[in-house]
Short mmCIF file of C-alpha atoms and ligand atoms in Angstrom, two decimals:
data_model
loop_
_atom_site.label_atom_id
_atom_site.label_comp_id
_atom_site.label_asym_id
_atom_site.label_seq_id
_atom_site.Cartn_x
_atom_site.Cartn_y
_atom_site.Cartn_z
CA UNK A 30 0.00 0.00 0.00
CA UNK A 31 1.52 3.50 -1.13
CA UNK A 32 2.53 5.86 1.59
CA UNK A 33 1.03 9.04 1.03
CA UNK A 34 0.95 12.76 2.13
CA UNK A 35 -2.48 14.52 2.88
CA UNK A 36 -1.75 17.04 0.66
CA UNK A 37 -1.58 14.87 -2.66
CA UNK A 38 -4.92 12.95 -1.77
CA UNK A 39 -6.82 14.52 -4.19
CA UNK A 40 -4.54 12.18 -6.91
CA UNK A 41 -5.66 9.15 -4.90
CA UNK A 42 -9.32 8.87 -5.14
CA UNK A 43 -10.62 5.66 -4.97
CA UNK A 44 -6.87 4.09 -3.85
CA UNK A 45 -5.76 2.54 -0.92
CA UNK A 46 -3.25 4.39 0.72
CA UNK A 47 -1.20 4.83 3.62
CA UNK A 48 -1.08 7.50 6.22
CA UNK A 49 1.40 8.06 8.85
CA UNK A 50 0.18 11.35 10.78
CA UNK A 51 -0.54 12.07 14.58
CA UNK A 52 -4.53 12.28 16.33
CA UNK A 53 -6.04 15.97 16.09
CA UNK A 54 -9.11 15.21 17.10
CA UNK A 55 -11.48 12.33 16.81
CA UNK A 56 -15.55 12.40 18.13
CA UNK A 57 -18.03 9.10 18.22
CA UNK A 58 -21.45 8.05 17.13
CA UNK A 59 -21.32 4.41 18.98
CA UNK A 60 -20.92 2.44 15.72
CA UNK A 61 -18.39 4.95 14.27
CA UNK A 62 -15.16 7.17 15.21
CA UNK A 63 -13.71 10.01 13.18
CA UNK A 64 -10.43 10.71 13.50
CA UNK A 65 -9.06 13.64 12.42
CA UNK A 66 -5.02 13.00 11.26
CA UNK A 67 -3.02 15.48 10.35
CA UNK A 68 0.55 14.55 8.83
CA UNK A 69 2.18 18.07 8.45
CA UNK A 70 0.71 18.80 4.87
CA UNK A 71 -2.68 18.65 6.06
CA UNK A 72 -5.34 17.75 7.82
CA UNK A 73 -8.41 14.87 7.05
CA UNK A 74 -11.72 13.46 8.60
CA UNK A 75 -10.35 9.52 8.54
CA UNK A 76 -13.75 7.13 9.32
CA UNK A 77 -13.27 3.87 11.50
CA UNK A 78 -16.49 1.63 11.29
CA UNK A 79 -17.26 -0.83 14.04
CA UNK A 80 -18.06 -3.51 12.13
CA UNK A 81 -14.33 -3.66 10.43
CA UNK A 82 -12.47 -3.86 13.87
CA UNK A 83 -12.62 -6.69 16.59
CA UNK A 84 -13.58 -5.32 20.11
CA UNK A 85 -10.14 -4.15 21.23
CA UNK A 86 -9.10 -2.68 18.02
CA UNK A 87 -12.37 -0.51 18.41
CA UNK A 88 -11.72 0.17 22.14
CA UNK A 89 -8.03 1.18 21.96
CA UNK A 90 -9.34 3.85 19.56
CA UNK A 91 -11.83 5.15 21.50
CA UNK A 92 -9.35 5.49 24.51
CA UNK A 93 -6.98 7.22 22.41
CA UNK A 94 -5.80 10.66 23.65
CA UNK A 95 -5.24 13.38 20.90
CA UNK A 96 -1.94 13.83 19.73
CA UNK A 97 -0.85 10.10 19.78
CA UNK A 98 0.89 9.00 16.90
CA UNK A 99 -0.80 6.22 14.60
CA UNK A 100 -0.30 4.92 10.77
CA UNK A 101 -3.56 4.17 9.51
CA UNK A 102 -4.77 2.59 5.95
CA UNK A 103 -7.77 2.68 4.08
CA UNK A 104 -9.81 3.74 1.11
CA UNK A 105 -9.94 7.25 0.06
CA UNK A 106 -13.13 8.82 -0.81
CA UNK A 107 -14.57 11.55 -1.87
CA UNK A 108 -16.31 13.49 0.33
CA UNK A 109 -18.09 17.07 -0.25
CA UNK A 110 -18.66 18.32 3.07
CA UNK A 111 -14.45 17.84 3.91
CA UNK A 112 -12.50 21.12 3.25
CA UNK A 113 -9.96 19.31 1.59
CA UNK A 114 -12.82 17.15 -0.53
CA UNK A 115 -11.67 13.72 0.68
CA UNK A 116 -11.87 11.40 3.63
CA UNK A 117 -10.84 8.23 4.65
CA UNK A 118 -11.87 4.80 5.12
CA UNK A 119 -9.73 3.14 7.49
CA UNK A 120 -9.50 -0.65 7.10
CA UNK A 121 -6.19 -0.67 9.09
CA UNK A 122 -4.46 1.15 12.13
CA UNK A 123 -1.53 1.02 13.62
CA UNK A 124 -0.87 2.96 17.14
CA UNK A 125 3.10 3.88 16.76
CA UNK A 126 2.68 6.17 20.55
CA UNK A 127 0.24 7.01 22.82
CA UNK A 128 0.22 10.33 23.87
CA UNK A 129 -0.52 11.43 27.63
CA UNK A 130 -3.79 12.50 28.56
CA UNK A 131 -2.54 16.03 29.82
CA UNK A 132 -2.22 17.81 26.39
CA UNK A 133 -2.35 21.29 26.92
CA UNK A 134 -3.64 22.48 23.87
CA UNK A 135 -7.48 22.21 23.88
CA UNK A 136 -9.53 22.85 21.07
CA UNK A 137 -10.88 26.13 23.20
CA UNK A 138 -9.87 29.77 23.31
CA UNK A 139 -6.30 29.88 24.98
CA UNK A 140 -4.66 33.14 26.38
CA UNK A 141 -1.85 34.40 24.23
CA UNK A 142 0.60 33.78 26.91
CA UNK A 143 -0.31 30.43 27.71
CA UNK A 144 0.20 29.26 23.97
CA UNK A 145 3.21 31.17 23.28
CA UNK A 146 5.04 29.12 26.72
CA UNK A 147 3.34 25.96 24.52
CA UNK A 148 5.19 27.05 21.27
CA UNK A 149 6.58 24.01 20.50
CA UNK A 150 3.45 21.94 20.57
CA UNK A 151 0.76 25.18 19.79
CA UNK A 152 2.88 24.97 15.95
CA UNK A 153 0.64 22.08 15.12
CA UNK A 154 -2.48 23.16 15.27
CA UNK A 155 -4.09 24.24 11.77
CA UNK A 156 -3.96 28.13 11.90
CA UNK A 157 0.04 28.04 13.19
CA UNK A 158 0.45 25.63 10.53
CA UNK A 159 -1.18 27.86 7.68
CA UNK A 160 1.11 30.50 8.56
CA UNK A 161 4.41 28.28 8.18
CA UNK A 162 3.65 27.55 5.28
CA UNK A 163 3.02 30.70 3.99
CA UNK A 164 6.55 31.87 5.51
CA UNK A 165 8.38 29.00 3.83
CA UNK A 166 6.12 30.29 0.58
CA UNK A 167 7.39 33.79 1.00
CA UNK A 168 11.29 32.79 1.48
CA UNK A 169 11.08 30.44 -1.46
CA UNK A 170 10.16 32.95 -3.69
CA UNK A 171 11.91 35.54 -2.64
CA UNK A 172 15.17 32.56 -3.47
CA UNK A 173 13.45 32.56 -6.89
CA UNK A 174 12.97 36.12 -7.35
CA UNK A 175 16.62 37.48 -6.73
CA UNK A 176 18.04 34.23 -8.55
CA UNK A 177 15.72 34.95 -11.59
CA UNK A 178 16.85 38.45 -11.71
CA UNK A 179 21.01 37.53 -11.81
CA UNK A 180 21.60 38.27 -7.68
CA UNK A 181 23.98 36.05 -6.03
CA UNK A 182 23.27 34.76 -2.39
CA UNK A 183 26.35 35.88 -0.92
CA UNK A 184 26.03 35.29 3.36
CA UNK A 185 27.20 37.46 5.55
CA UNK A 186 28.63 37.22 9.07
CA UNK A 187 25.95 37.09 12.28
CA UNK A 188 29.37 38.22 14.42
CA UNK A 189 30.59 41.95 13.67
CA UNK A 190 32.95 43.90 14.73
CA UNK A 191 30.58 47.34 13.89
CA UNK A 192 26.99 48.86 14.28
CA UNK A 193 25.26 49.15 10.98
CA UNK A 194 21.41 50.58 12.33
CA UNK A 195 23.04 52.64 15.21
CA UNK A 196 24.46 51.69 18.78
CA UNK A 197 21.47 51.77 20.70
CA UNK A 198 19.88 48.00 19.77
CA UNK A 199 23.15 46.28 19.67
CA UNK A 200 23.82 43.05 21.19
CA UNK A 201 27.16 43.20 22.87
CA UNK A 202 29.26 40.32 23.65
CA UNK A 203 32.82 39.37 24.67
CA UNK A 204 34.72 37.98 21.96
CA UNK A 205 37.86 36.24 23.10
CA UNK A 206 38.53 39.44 25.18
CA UNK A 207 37.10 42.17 22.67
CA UNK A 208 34.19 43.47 22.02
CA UNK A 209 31.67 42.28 19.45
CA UNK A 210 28.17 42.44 18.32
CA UNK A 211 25.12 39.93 16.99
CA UNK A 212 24.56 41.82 13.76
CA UNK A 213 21.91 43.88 13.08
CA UNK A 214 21.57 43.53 9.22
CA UNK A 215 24.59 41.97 6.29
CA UNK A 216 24.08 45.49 4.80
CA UNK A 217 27.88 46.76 4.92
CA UNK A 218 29.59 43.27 3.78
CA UNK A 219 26.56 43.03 1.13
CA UNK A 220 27.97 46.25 -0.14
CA UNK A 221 31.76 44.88 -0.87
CA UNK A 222 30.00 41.98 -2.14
CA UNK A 223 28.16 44.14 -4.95
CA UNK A 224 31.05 45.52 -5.58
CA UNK A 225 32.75 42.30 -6.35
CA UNK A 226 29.72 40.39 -8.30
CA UNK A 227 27.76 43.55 -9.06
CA UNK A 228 24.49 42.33 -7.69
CA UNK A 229 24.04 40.30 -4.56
CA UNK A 230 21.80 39.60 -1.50
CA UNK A 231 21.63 38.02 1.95
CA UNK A 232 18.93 36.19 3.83
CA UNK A 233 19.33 35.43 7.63
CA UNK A 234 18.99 36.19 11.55
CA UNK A 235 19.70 39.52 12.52
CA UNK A 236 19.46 41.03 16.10
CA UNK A 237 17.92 44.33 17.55
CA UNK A 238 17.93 44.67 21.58
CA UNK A 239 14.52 46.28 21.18
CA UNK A 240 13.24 47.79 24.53
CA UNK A 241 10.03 48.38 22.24
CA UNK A 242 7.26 46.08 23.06
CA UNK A 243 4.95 46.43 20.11
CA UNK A 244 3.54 44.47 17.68
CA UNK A 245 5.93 44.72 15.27
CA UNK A 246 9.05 44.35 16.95
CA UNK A 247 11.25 40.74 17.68
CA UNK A 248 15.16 40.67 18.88
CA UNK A 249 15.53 38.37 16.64
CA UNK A 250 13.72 38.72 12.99
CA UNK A 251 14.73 37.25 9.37
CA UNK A 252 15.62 39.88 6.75
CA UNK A 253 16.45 39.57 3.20
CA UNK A 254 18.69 41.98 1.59
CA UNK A 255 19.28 42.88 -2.00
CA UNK A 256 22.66 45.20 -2.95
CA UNK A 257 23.53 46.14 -6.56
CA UNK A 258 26.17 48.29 -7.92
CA UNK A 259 24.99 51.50 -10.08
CA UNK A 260 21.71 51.00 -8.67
CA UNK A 261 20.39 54.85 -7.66
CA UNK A 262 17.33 55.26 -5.67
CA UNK A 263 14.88 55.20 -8.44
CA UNK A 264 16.32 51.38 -9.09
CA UNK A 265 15.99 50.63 -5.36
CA UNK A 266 12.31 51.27 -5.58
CA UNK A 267 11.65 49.45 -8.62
CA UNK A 268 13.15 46.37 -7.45
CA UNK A 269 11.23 46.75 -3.63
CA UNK A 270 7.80 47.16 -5.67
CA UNK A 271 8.42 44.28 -8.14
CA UNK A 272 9.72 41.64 -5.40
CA UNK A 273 6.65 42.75 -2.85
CA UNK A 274 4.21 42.74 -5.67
CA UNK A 275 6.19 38.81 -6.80
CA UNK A 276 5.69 37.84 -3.00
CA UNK A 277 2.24 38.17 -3.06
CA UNK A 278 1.19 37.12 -5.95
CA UNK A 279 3.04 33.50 -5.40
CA UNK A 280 0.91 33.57 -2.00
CA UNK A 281 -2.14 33.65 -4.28
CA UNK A 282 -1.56 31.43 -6.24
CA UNK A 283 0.37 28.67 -3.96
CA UNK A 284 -1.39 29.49 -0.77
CA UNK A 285 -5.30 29.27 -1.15
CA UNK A 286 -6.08 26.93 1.06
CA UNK A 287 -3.61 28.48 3.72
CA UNK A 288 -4.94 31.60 3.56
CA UNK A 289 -8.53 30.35 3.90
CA UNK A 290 -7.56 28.78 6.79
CA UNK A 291 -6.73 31.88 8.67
CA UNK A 292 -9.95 33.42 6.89
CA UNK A 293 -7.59 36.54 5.20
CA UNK A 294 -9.84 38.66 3.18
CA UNK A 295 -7.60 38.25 0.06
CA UNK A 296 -9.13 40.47 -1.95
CA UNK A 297 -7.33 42.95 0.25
CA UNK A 298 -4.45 41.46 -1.44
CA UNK A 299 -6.16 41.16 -4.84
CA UNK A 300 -6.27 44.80 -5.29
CA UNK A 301 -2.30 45.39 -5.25
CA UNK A 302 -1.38 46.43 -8.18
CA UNK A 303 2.23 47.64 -9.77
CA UNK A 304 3.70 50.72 -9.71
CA UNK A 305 3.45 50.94 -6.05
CA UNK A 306 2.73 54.95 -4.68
CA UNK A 307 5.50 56.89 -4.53
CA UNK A 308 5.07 60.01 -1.60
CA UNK A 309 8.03 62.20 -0.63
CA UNK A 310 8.23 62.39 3.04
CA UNK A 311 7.42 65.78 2.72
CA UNK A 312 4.34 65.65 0.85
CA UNK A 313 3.32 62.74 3.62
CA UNK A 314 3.54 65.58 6.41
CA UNK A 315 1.44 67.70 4.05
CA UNK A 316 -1.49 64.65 3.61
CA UNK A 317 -1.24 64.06 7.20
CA UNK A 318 -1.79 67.48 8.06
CA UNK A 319 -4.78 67.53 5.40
CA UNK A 320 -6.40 64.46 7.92
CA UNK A 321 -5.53 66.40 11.00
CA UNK A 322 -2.25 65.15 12.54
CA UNK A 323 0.55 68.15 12.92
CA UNK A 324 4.07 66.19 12.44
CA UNK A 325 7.19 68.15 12.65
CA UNK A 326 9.51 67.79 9.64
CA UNK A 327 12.89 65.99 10.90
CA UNK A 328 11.65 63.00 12.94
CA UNK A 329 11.01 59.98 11.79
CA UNK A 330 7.41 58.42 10.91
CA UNK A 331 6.00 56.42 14.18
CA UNK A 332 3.58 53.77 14.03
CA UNK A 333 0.55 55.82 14.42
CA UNK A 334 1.77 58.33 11.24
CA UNK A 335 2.17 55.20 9.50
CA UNK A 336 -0.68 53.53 10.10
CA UNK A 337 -2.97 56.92 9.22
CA UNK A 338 -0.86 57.50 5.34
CA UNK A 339 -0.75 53.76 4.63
CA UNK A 340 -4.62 53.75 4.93
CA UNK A 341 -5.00 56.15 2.08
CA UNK A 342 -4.01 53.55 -0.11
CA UNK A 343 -4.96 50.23 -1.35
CA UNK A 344 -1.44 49.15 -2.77
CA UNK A 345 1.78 49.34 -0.32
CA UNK A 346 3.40 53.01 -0.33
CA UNK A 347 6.92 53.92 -1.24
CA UNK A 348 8.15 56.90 1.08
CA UNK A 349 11.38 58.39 -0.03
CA UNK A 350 13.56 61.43 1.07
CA UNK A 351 13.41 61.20 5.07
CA UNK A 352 15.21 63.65 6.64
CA UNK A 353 19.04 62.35 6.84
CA UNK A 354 19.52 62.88 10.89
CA UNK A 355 16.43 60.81 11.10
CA UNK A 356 17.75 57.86 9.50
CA UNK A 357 20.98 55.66 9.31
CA UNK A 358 24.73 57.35 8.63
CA UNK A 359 25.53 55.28 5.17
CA UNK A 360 22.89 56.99 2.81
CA UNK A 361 23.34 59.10 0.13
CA UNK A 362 22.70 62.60 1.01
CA UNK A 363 20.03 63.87 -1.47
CA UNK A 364 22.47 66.16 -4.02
CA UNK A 365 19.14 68.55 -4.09
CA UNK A 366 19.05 69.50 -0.79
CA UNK A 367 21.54 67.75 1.74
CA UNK A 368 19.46 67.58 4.71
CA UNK A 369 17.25 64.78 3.05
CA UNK A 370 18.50 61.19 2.38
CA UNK A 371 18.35 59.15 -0.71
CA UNK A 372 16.10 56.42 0.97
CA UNK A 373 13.12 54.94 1.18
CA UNK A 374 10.66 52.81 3.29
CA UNK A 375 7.60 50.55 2.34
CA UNK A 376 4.56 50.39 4.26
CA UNK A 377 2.20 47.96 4.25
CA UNK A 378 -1.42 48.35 3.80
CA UNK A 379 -4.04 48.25 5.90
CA UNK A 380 -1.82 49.47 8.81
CA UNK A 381 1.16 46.91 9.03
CA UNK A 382 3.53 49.57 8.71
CA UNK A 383 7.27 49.48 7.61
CA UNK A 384 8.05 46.14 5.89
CA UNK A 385 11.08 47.87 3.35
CA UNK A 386 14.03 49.82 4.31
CA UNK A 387 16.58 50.87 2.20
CA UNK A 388 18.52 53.64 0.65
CA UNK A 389 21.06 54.44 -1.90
CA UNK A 390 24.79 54.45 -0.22
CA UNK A 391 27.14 56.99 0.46
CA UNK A 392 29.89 56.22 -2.25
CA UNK A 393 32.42 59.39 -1.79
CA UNK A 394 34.88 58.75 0.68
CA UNK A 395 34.82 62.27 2.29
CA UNK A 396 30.91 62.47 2.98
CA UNK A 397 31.63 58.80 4.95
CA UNK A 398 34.01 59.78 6.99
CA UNK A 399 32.17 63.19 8.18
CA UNK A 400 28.87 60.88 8.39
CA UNK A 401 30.73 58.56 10.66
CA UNK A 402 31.91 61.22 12.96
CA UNK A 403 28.40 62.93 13.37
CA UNK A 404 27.20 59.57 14.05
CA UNK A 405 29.98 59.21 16.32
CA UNK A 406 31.10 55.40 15.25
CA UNK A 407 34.87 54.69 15.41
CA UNK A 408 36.50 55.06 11.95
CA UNK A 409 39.19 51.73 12.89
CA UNK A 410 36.43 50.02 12.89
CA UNK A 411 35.00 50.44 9.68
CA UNK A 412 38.50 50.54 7.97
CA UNK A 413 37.58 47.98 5.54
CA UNK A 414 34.13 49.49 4.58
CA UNK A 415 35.70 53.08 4.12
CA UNK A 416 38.33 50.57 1.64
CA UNK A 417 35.26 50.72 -0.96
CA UNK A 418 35.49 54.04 -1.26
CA UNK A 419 39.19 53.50 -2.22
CA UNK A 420 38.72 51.28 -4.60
CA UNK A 421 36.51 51.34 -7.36
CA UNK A 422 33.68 53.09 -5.55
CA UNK A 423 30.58 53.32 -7.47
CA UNK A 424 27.16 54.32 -6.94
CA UNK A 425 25.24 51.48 -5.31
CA UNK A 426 21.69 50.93 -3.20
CA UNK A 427 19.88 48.01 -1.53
CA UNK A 428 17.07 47.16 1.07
CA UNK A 429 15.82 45.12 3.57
CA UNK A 430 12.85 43.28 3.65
CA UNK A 431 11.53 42.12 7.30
CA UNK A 432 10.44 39.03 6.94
CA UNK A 433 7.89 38.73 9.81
CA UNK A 434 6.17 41.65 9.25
CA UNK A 435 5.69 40.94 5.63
CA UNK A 436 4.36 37.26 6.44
CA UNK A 437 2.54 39.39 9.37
CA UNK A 438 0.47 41.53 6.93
CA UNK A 439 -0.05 39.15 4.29
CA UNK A 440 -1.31 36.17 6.93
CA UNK A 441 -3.26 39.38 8.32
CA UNK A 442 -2.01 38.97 11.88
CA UNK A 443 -2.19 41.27 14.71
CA UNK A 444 1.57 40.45 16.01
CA UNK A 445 4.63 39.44 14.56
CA UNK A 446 5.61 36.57 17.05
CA UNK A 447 3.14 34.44 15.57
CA UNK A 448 5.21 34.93 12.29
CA UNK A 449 8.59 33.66 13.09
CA UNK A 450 8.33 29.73 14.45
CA UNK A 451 10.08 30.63 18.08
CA UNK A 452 9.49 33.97 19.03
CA UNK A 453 12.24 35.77 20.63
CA UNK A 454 11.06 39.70 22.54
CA UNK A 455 12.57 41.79 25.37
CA UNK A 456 10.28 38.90 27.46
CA UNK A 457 10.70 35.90 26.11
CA UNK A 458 13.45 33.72 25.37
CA UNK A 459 11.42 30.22 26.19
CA UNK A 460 10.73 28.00 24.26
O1 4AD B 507 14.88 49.60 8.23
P1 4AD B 507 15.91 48.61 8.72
O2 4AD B 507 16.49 48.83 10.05
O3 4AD B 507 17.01 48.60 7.57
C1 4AD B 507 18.20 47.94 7.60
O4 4AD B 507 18.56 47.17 8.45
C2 4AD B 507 19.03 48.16 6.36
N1 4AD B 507 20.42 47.92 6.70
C3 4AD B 507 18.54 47.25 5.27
C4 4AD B 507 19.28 47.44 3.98
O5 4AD B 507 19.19 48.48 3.39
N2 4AD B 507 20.01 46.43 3.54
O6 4AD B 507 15.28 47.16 8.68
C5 4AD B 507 14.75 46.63 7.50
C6 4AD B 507 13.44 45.91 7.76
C7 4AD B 507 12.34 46.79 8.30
O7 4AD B 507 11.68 47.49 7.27
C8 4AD B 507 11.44 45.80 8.98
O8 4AD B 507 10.63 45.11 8.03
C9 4AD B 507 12.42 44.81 9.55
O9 4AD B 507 13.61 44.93 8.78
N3 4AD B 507 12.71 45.08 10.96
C10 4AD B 507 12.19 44.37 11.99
N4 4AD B 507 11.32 43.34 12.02
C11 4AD B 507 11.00 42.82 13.23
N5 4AD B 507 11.48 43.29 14.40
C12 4AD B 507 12.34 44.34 14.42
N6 4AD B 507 12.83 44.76 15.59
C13 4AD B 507 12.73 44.92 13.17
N7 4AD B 507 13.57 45.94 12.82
C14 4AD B 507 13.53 46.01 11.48
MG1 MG B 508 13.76 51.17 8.88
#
C-alpha cells in the first residue's frame, strides 16, 4: 500500500493508501469514530467503522488521547462536506505512541501567553500551521525572485565587529577578550559583495535589543537583503515594488487553502497592483496634516503616522527622502538638498507599517568619513568598509525586507511573534 501525504490525496481517489500522521481530534457516534489526522501537509476526517475492527481494536481507539501518533490505511473517498474534498476509510491502524492525557492544547480559546510558553506543541495546530507555510512560501520565492533576476546569495557574518542601524539595539558580547556584536543587518559586507559580483543579496537572523514592546518588533527577525552596484534610488524602488508585488502574488496562487484557513480577506491582497505609490516624506507631512495630525519635519514616521498615510491607499506606499539625521549614517545625502536622504521605506497596507528599508549608499569617501563622525562610530572600525570608497567606488543601493512583518500583513495577523516559528522579545526567550 503506497505511503502518502495529505496534501496529494486529491490524486488518490478511490486508492488505498497509507497514512502516517498524529490524532487531532477524533468524536463518536457508537458504531463509528472520526479521527481527524493530520501529517504536516494537512489535515483529514479519517472514518473507522465498528463492524471492520474486533472489540479491542475498536476500544483502543476510542481510549486514544489526541496527539498520539498512529499509521492508519484505508480507502480514500470523496467526500463534499471535507475542506480538503476527501476522507478516509480506514480498514487498518496502527498505534506507533500514545500520547498522555494532559495535552495542553485544547480545542478552546487559549490566552496568548499560555500558547506562546506551549510554542513548540501550539505549531501544530491548523492556523500556526497555515502561517508556516506561507513563511516558507514567501522565502522560497523571494530565493526565486533574486536568482531569476542575476543576484547572487552571498552570506554574511551574524558576528561583527561594527553597528550598521546605530548603537542603541546592539547586542554586545565578549569575543575572546574584545568586544563584538550579533549583527543587526549583512548590509555593509553586502555592499563589498556588490562591488565584487555587481548584484548580490543576503537572507538570515539579525538582532535588535529592542526595549520596544509592540507588535511589530522581535530581537531576533529574518531579513532579506538585496545590494547592486549602479543601482540609484529610483532602481531601489523598482526592485522593492516588483519583489513585494512577486511575493504576493506567489501567495495567491500557492497558498489558497492556507490563507482560507486563517480566513484573510484576500481580496485585500487582490487589489495590489504595480507601480506601487511613490510620496516624498514631505508631501506625507502635508497629507497628514490635510487628515488632521501636525508632524514636525525631521523626525522619523512612528507607528501611528504610518498607520494613518498607509490607509489612504490600497497598494503598499513607497516613502522616499526622510530627513538624513532621522535615518541611518551610510545613505546618500540627497544632491538637491543635503538635509534629506536618498532612501526609502515601504509600508504595508491596511496598517502593518514598515516592511522595506533601504537607501542608496554613500559612495564618496569624504561624505563617509564626516557621516561617521556625526554619528559618532569609530573610523578603525569600519576601515575595511571606508576601503570601498578606495577602490573602485561606485554608486550602489539596496534594502531590507523584514520578513515577519511581511508574512505578518499578508497572513493578516495582529503580532509578529506568531510569524517567526520561536518567538524571541525583550520577554521571552522560552521556548
Ligand atoms: O529599516 P531597517 O532597520 O534597515 C536595515 O537594516 C538596512 N540595513 C537594510 C538594507 O538596506 N540592507 O530594517 C529593514 C526591515 C524593516 O523594514 C522591517 O521590516 C524589519 O527589517 N525590521 C524588523 N522586524 C521585526 N522586528 C524588528 N525589531 C525589526 N527591525 C527592522
Ligand atoms: Mg527602517
Amino acid at each position: 500500500m503506497e505511503y502518502i501525504m495529505i496534501e496529494d490525496i486529491r490524486k488518490h481517489e478511490d486508492q488505498e493508501v497509507e497514512l502516517r500522521g498524529w490524532l487531532y481530534n477524533k468524536r463518536s457516534t457508537g458504531k463509528l469514530q472520526f479521527l481527524i489526522i493530520r501529517d504536516g501537509t494537512g489535515f483529514i476526517q479519517s472514518v473507522i467503522f465498528k463492524g471492520n475492527f474486533s472489540e479491542e481494536q475498536f476500544d483502543e481507539i476510542d481510549k486514544l488521547n489526541i496527539e498520539s501518533s498512529i499509521i492508519i490505511r484505508g480507502k480514500v473517498k470523496e467526500d463534499k462536506r471535507s475542506p480538503i474534498g476527501f476522507e478516509i476509510d480506514v480498514q487498518d491502524f496502527e498505534i506507533v505512541s500514545k500520547a498522555d492525557d494532559d495535552y495542553p492544547i485544547q480545542l478552546k480559546e487559549h490566552g496568548a501567553d499560555f500558547l506562546l510558553n506551549h510554542r513548540h506543541l501550539w505549531l501544530r495546530t491548523p492556523k500556526q500551521h497555515a502561517i508556516m507555510r506561507i513563511r516558507d512560501e514567501i522565502i522560497l520565492a523571494s530565493r526565486n525572485f533574486f536568482d531569476t533576476r542575476g543576484f547572487t546569495l552571498i552570506d554574511t557574518p551574524l558576528l561583527s565587529g561594527n553597528a550598521c542601524e546605530g548603537t542603541s539595539t546592539l547586542f554586545e558580547l565578549d569575543y575572546f577578550g574584545q568586544k563584538a556584536y550579533l549583527s543587526q543587518s549583512g548590509q555593509l559586507y553586502n555592499e563589498a559583495a556588490a562591488l565584487a559580483f555587481g548584484k548580490v543579496y543576503c537572507f538570515g537572523p539579525t538582532f535588535r535589543a529592542e526595549k520596544s514592546k509592540t507588535r511589530r518588533h522581535l530581537t531576533e527577525f529574518w531579513m532579506i537583503e538585496p545590494e547592486a552596484a549602479w543601482y540609484h534610488l529610483d532602481d531601489v524602488m523598482k526592485l522593492s515594488e516588483d519583489y513585494v508585488y512577486h511575493l504576493v502574488q506567489s501567495v495567491l496562487k500557492n497558498r489558497q487553502v492556507e490563507l482560507k484557513i486563517l480566513e484573510r480577506d484576500i481580496s485585500k491582497l487582490e487589489k495590489i497592483q504595480l507601480p506601487f505609490p511613490r510620496l516624498e516624506y514631505s508631501e506625507v507631512l502635508e497629507k497628514l496634516k490635510e487628515i488632521g495630525i501636525d508632524f514636525e519635519w525631521g523626525k522619523d514616521l512612528g507607528a501611528e503616522e504610518e498607520t494613518k498615510i498607509s490607509e489612504l491607499f490600497d497598494s503598499p506606499l513607497l516613502i522616499h527622502r526622510y530627513p538624513a539625521k532621522a535615518k541611518a549614517f551610510y545613505m546618500e545625502p540627497d544632491p538637491e538638498d543635503s538635509n534629506k536622504a536618498l532612501c526609502v521605506d515601504m509600508l504595508a497596507p491596511e496598517g502593518y507599517g514598515e516592511i522595506v528599508g533601504g537607501s542608496e549608499r554613500v559612495y564618496k569617501i569624504d561624505v563617509l568619513k564626516r557621516r561617521l563622525k556625526e554619528f559618532d562610530l569609530p573610523e578603525e572600525a569600519f576601515q575595511w568598509y571606508i576601503d570601498l570608497r578606495r577602490f573602485g567606488s561606485v554608486p550602489h543601493g539596496g534594502f531590507g525586507l523584514g520578513i515577519e512583518r511581511t508574512v505578518a500583513w499578508i497572513c493578516g495577523l495582529k503580532h509578529v511573534r506568531e510569524a517567526i516559528p520561536f518567538p524571541r522579545t525583550i520577554s521571552r526567550l522560552y521556548p
